[in-house]
CSV table of C-alpha atoms and ligand atoms in Angstrom, one decimal:
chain,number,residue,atom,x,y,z
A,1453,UNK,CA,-9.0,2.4,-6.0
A,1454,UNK,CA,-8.2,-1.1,-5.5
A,1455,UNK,CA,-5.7,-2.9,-7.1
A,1456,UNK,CA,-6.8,-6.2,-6.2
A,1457,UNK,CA,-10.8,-7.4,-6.8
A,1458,UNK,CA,-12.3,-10.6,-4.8
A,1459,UNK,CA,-12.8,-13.4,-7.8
A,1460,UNK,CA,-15.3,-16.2,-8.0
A,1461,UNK,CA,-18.4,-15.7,-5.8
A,1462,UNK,CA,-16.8,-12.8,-4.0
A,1463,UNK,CA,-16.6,-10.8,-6.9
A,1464,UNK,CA,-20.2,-10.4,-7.1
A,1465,UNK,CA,-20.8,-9.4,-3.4
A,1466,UNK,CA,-17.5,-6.8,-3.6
A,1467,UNK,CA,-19.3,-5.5,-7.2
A,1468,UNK,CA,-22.6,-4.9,-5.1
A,1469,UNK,CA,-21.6,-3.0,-2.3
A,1470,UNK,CA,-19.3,-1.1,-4.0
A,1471,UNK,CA,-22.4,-0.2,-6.3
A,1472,UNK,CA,-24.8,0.2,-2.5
A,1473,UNK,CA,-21.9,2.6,-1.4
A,1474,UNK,CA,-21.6,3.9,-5.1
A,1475,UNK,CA,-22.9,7.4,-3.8
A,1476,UNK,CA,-20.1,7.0,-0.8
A,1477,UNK,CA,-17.6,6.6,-3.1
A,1478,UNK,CA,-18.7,9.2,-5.5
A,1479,UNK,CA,-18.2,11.6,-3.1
A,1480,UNK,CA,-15.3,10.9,-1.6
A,1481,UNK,CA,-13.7,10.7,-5.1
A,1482,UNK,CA,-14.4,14.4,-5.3
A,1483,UNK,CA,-14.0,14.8,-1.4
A,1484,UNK,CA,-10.2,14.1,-2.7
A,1485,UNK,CA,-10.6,17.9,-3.6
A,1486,UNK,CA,-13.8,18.9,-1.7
A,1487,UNK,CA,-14.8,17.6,1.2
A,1488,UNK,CA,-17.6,15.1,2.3
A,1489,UNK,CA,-17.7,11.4,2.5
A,1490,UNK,CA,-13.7,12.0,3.2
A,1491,UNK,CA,-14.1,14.5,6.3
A,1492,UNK,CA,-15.7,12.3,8.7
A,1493,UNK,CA,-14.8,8.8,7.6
A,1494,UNK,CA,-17.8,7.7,6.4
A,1495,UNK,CA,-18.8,4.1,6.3
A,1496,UNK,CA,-21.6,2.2,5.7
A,1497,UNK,CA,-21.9,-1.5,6.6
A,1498,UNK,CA,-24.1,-4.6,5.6
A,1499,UNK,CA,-24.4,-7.8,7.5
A,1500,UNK,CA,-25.9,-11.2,6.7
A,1501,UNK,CA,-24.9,-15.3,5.8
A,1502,UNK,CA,-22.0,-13.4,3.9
A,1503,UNK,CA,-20.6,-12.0,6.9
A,1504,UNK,CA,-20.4,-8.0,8.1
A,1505,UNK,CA,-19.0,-5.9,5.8
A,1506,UNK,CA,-17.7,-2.8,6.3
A,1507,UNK,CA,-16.9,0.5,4.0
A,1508,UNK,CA,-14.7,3.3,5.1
A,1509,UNK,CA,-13.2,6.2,3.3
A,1510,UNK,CA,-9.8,6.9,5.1
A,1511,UNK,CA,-6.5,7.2,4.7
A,1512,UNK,CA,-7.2,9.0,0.6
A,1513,UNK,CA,-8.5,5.8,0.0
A,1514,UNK,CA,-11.9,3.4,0.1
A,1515,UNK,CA,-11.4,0.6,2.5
A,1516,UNK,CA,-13.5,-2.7,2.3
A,1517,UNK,CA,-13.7,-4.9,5.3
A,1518,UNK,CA,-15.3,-8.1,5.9
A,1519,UNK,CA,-15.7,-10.6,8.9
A,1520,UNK,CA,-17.3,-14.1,9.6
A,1521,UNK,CA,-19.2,-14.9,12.5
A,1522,UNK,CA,-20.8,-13.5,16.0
A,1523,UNK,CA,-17.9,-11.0,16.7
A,1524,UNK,CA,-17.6,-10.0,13.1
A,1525,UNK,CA,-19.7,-6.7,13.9
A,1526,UNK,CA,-17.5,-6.0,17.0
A,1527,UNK,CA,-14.6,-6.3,15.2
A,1528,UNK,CA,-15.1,-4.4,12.3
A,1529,UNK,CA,-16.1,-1.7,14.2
A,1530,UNK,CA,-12.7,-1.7,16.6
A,1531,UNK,CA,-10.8,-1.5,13.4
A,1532,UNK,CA,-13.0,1.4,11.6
A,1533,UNK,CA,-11.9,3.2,14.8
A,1534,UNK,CA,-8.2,1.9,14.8
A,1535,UNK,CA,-7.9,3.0,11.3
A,1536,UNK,CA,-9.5,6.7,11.9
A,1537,UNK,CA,-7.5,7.2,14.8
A,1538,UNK,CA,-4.0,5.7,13.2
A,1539,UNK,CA,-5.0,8.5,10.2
A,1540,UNK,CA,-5.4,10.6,12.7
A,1541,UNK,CA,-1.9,10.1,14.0
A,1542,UNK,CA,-0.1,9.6,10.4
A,1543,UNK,CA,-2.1,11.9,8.0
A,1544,UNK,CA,0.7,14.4,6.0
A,1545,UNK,CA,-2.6,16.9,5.3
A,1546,UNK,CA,-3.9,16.8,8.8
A,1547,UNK,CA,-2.2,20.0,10.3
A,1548,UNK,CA,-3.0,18.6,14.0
A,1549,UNK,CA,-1.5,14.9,13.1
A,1550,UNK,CA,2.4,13.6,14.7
A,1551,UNK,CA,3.4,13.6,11.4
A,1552,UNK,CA,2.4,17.4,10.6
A,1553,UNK,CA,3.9,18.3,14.3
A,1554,UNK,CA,6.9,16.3,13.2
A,1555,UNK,CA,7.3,18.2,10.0
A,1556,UNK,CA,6.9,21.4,11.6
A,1557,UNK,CA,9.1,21.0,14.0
A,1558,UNK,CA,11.8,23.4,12.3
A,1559,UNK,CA,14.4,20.4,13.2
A,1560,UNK,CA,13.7,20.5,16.8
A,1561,UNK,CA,13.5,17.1,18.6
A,1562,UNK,CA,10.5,16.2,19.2
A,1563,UNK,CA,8.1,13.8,21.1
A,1564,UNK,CA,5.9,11.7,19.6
A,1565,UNK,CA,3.5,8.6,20.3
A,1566,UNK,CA,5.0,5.8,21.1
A,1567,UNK,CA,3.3,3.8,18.3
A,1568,UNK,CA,4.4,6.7,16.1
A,1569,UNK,CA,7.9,6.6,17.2
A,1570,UNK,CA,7.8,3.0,16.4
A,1571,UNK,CA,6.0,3.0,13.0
A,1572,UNK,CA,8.6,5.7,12.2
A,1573,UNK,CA,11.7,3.5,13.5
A,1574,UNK,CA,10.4,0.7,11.5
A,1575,UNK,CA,10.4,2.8,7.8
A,1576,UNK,CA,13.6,3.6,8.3
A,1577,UNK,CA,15.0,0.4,9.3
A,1578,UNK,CA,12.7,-0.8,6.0
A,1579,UNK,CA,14.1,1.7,4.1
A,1580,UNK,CA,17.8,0.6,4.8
A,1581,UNK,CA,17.1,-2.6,3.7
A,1582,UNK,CA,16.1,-1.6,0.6
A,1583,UNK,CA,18.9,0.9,-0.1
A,1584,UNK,CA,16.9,4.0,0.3
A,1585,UNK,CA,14.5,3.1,-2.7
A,1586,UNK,CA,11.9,2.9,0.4
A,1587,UNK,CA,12.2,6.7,1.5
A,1588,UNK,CA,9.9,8.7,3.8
A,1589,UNK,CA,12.1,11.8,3.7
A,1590,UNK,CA,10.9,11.6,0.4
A,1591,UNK,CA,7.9,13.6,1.8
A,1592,UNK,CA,8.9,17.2,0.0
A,1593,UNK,CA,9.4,15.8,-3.4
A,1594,UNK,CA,6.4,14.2,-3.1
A,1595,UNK,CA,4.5,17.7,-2.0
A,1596,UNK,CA,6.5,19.6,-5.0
A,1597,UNK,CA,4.8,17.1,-8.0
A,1598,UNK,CA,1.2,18.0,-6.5
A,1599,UNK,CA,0.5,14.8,-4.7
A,1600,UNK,CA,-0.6,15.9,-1.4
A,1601,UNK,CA,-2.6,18.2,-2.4
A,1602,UNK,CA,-4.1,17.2,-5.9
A,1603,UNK,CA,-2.7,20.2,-7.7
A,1604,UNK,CA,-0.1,18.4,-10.0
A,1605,UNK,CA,2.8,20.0,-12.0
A,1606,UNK,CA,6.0,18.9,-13.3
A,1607,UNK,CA,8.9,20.5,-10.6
A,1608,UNK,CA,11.9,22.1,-12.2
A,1609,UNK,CA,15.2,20.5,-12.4
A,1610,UNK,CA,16.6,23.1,-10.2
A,1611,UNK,CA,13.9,22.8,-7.7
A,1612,UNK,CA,14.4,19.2,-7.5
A,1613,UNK,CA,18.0,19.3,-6.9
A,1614,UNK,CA,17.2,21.2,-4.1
A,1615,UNK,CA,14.7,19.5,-2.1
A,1616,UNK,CA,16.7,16.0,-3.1
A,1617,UNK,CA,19.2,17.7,-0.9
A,1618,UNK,CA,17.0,17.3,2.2
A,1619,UNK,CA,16.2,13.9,1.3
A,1620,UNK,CA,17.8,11.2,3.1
A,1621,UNK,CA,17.2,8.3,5.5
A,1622,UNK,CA,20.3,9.3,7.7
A,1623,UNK,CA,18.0,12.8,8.1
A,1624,UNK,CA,15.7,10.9,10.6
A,1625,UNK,CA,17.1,10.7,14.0
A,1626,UNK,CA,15.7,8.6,16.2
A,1627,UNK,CA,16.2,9.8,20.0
A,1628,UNK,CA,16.4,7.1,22.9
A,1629,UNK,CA,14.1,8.9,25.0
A,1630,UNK,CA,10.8,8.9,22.2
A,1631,UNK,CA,11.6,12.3,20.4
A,1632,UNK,CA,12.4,12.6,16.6
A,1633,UNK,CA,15.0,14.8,14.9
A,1634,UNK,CA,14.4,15.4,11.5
A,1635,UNK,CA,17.4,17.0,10.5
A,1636,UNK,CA,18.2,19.0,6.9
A,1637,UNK,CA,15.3,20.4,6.3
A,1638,UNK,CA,13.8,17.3,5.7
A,1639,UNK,CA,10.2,16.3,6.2
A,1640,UNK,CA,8.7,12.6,6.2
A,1641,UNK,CA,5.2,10.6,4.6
A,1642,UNK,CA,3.9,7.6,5.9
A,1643,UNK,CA,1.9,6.9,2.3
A,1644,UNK,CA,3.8,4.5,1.5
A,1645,UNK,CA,3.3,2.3,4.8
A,1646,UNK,CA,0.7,3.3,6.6
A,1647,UNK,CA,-2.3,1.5,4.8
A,1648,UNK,CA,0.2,-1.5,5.2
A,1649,UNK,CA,0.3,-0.6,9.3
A,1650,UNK,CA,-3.3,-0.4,9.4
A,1651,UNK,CA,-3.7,-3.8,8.0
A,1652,UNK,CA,-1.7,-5.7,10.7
A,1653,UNK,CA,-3.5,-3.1,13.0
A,1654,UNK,CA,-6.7,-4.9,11.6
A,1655,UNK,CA,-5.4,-7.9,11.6
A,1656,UNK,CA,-4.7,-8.3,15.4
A,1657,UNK,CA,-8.0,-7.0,15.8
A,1658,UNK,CA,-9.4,-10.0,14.0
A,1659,UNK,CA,-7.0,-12.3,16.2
A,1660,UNK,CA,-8.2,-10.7,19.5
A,1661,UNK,CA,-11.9,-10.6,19.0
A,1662,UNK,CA,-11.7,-13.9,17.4
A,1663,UNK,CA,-12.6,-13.4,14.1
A,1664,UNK,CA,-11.5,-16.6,12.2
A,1665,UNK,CA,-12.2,-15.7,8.6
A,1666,UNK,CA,-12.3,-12.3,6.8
A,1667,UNK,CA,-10.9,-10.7,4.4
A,1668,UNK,CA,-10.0,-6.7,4.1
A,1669,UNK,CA,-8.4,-4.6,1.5
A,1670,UNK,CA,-7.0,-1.0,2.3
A,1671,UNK,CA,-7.1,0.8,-1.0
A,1672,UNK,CA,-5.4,-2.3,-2.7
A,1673,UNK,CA,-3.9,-3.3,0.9
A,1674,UNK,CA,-5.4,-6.9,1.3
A,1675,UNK,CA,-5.6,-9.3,4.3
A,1676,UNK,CA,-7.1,-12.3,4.4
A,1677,UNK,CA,-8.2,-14.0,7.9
A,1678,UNK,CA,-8.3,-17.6,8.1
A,1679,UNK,CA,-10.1,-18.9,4.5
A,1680,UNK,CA,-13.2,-18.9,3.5
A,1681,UNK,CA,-16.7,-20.4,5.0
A,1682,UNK,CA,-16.3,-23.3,2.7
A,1683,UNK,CA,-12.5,-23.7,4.1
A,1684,UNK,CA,-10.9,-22.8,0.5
A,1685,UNK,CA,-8.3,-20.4,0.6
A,1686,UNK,CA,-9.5,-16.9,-0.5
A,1687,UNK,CA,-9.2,-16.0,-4.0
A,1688,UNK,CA,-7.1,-12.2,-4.9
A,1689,UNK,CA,-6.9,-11.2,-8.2
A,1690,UNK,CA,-3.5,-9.3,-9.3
A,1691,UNK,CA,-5.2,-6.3,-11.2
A,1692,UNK,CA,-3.8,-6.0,-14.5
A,1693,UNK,CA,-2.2,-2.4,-14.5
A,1694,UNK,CA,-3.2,-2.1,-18.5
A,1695,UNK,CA,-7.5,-2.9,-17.8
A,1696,UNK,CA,-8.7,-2.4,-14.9
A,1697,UNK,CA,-11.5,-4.6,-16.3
A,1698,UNK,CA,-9.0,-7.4,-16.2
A,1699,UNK,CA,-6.5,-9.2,-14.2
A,1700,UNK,CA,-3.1,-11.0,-14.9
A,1701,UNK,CA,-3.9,-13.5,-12.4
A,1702,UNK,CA,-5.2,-14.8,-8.6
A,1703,UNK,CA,-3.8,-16.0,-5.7
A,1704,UNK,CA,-4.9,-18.4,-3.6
A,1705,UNK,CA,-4.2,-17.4,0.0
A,1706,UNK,CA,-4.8,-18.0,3.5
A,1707,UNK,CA,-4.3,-15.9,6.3
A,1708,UNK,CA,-1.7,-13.6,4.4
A,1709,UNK,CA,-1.1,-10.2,3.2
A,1710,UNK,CA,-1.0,-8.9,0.0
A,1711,UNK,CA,0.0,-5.6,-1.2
A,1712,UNK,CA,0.2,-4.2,-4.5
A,1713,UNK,CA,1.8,-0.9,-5.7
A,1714,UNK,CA,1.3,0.7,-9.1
A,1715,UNK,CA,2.2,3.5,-11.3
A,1716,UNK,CA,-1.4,3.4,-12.7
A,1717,UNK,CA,-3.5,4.2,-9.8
A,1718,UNK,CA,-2.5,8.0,-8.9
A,1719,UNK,CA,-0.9,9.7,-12.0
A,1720,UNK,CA,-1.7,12.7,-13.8
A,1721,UNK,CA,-0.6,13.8,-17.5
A,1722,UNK,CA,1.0,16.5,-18.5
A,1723,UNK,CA,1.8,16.8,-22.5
A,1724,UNK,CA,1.2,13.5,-23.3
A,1725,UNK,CA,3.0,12.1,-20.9
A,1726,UNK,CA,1.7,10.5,-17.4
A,1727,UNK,CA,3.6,11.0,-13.9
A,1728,UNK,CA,2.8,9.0,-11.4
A,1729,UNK,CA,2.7,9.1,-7.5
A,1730,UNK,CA,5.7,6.2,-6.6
A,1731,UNK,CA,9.0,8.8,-6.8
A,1732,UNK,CA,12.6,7.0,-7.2
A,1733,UNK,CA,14.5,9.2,-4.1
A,1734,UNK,CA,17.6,9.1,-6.2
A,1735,UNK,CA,16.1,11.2,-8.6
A,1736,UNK,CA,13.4,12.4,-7.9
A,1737,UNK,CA,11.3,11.5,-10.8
A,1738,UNK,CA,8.2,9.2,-10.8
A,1739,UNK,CA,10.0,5.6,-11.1
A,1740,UNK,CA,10.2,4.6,-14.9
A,1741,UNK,CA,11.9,1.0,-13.6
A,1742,UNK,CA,10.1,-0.8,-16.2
A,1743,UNK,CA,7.7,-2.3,-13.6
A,1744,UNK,CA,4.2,-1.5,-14.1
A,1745,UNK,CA,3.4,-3.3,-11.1
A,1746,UNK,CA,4.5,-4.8,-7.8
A,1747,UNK,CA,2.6,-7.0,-5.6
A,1748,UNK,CA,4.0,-8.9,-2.4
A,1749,UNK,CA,2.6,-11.2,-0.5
A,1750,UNK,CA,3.6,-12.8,2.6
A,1751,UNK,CA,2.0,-15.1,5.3
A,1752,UNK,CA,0.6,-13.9,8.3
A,1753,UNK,CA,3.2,-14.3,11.4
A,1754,UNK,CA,2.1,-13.3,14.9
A,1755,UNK,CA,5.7,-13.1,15.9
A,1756,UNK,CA,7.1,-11.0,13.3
A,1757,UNK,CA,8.9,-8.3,14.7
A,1758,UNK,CA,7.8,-6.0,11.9
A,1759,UNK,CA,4.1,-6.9,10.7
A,1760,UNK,CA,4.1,-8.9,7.4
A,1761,UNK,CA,1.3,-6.1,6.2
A,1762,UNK,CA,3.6,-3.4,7.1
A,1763,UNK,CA,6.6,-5.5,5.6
A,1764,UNK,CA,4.8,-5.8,2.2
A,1765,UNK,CA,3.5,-2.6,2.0
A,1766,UNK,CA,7.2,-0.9,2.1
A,1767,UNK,CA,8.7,-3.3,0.2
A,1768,UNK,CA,5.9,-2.9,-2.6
A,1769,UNK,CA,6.9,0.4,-3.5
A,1770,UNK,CA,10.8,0.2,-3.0
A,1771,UNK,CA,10.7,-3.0,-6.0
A,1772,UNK,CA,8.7,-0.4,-7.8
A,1773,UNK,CA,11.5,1.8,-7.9
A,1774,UNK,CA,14.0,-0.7,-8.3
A,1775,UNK,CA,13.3,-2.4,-11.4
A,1776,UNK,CA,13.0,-6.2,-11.9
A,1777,UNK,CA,16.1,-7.3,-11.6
A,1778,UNK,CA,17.0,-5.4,-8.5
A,1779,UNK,CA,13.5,-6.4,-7.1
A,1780,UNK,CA,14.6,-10.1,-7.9
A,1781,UNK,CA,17.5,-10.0,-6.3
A,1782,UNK,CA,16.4,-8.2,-3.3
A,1783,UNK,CA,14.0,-11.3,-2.5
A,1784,UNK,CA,16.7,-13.5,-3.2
A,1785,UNK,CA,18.3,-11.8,-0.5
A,1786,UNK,CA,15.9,-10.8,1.8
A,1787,UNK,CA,13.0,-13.0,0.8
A,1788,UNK,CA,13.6,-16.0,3.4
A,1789,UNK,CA,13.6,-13.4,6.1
A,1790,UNK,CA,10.9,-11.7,6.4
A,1791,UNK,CA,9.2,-14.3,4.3
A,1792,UNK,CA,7.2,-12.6,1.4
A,1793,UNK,CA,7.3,-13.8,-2.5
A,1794,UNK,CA,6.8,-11.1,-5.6
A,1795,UNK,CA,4.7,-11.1,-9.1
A,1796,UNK,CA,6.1,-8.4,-10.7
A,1797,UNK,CA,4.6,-7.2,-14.2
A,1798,UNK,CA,6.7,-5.7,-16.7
A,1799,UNK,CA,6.3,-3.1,-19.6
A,1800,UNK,CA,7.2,-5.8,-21.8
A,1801,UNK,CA,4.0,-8.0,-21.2
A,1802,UNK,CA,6.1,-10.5,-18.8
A,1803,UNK,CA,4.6,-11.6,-15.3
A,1804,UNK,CA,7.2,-12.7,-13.1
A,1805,UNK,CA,6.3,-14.9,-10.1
A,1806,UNK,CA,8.8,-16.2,-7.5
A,1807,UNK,CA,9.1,-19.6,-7.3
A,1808,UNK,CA,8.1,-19.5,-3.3
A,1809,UNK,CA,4.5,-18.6,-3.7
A,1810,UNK,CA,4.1,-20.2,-7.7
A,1811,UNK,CA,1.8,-22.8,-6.3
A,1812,UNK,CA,-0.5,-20.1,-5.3
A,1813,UNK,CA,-0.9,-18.1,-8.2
A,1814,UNK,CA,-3.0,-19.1,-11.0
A,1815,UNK,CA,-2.1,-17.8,-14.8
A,1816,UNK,CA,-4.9,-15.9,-15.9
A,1817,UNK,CA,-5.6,-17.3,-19.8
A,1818,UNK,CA,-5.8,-14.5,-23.0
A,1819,UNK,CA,-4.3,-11.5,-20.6
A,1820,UNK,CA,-1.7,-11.5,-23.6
A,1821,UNK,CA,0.7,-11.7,-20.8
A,1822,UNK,CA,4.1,-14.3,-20.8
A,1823,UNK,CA,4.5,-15.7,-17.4
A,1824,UNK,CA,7.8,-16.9,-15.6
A,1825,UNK,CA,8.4,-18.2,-12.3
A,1826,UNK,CA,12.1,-17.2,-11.0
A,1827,UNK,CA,14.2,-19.1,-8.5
B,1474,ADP,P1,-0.5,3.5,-2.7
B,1474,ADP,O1,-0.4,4.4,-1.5
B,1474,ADP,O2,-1.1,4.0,-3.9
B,1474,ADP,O3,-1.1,2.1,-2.3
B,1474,ADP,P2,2.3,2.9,-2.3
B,1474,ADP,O4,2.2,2.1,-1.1
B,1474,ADP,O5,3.3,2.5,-3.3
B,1474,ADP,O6,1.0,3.2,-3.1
B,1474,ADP,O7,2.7,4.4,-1.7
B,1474,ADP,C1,2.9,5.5,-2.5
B,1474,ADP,C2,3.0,6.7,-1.6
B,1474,ADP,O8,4.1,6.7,-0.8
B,1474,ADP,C3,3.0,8.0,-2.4
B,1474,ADP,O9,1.8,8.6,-2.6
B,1474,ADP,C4,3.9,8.9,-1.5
B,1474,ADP,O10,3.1,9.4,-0.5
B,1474,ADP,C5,4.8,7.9,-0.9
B,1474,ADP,N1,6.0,7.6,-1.7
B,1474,ADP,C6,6.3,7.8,-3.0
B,1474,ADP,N2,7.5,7.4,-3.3
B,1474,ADP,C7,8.0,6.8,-2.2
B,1474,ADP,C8,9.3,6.2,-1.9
B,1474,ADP,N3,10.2,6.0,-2.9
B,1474,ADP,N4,9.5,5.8,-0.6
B,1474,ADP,C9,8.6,6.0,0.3
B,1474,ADP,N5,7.4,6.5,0.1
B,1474,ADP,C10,7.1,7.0,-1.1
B,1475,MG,MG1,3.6,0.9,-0.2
């Protein structure tokens, strides 16, 4: 369920395993309700000239990781057991997982791990920044439409208003000796930054084992190490959120993140009309901003204080909530520091590309999209 395909040569080579894994993937799309392919993780990997490859099944999602060169195998599998151990840690549907201890809690403080604590502190401080449009305490909403458990209905006004009255950034307190304090009844979910955590997580990785090129993508969560064998940059296409046959355009990156959020990749329908999985914590509807797709992207920085995968991956679902013009004038504010540009698409065919990363992003021809680079 990516929303981001490898183009040019890699297209081929991404198309194949995900038809070698087909059965993998099969059953982990029913393990979404079952179990299977989804209950241990399971991977399968291929090596050769075209690097090692990995496939996991974690975090609700497939995962697809490659890496160049004599540590490539060592690496990828470091990260496959970073990755199950940080779902481990973060999963809403785990009952033994921090968060589910967390949620439990009844509002009592409590102690978590540290790099929970910290992936925690960093959401909300995310969040802030965006006005609340980034929300874990959105967690019981969330739960109330189905989408933690795959059993969707349409809440009732009246139930809404009262989980929205547990909602709230201020209802995370973060103690100065480790512990957590959720407080109002609310409840939190890491889905909306944790595939973004996992690829900085894979990312150091790839810098410590010295990996120098790669590429991963997280259920539509892409990182891209160094550039490709041939030294070009790598080549991700922006999924068009109409044809998932098609895209609205690539980017040419280099060791940078990209991260993509959509109202077309988890939805359901109900009388005619779709709800999908990115809720607006002001009202506690699926967002209907007029965005039909957000993707950031942002260089790799080893001294961020906040990883630029972890950045992206927050920030891709708040401008989904916000809207375009919000969304543009939130990187206008907040663009230059932490250093990521947008292509937003619209329900009114437009692409919107910021003028930062313009020279990387390549119009794709017939899409029957307008394009627009804004400053
Ligand atoms: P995906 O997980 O499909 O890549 P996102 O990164 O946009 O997409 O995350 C969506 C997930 O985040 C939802 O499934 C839900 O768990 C959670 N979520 C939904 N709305 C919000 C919100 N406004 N703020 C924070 N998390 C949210
Ligand atoms: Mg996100």
């Amino acid at each position: 369920m990516g929303h981001f395909q490898w183009t040019g040569e890699t297209t081929r080579s991404f198309k194949t395993r995900l038809r070698r894994a087909g059965a993998c993937i099969l059953a982990a799309a029913a393990a979404l309700s079952l179990t299977g392919c989804a209950a241990g993780g399971g991977s399968s990997s291929a090596a050769g000239s075209s690097g090692d490859s990995a496939e996991i099944f974690a975090m609700d999602t497939v995962m697809d990781l490659t890496a160049y060169g004599k540590n490539g195998p060592a690496a990828l599998s470091a990260s496959e057991e970073k990755i199950n151990a940080l779902e481990a840690l973060l999963s809403r549907t785990k009952k033994t997982s921090e968060v589910s201890r967390l949620n439990s809690a009844g509002g009592a403080a409590t102690a978590v791990d540290s790099e929970v604590f910290s992936l925690i502190s960093r959401a909300k401080a995310l969040g802030q920044d965006t006005d609340g449009a980034f929300d874990i305490t959105v967690a019981p909403v969330v739960s109330a439409w189905g989408f933690t458990t795959d059993s969707y209905q349409v809440p009732s006004q009246s139930e809404l208003d009262e989980l929205l009255t547990r909602v709230g950034l201020d209802n995370i307190a973060l103690g100065a000796d480790g512990s957590i304090t959720l407080k109002n009844g609310a409840a939190i979910d890491l889905g909306g930054i944790a595939k973004g955590y996992a690829s900085d997580c894979v990312a150091n990785i790839f810098a410590e084992k010295g990996v120098k090129s790669g590429k991963i993508s997280l259920g539509g969560n892409v990182y891209v190490c160094g550039s490709k064998q041939d030294g070009s940059a790598w080549r991700v296409a922006v999924q068009d959120p109409n044809n998932s046959e098609s895209y609205v355009g690539v980017l040419s990156l280099s060791d940078a993140f990209a991260v993509t959020s959509g109202g077309y990749q988890r939805y359901f329908e109900k009388n005619g009309k779709k709800y999908h999985h990115i809720i607006d914590p002001s009202t506690g509807y699926p967002a209907e901003s007029g965005l039909i797709s957000v993707t950031v992207v942002a260089d790799a920085d080893a001294d961020a204080e906040i990883g630029p995968g972890t950045v992206c991956d927050a920030f891709s679902t708040a401008l989904f909530v916000m809207g375009a013009d919000r969304a543009v004038d939130f990187w206008r504010s907040n663009g230059a520091k932490y250093g990521f540009g947008l292509v937003l698409v619209t329900d009114s065919k437009k692409v919107l590309i910021t003028h930062d990363i313009a020279g990387k992003f390549e119009e794709q021809e017939g899409s029957g999209y307008r394009y627009e680079v804004v400053s």
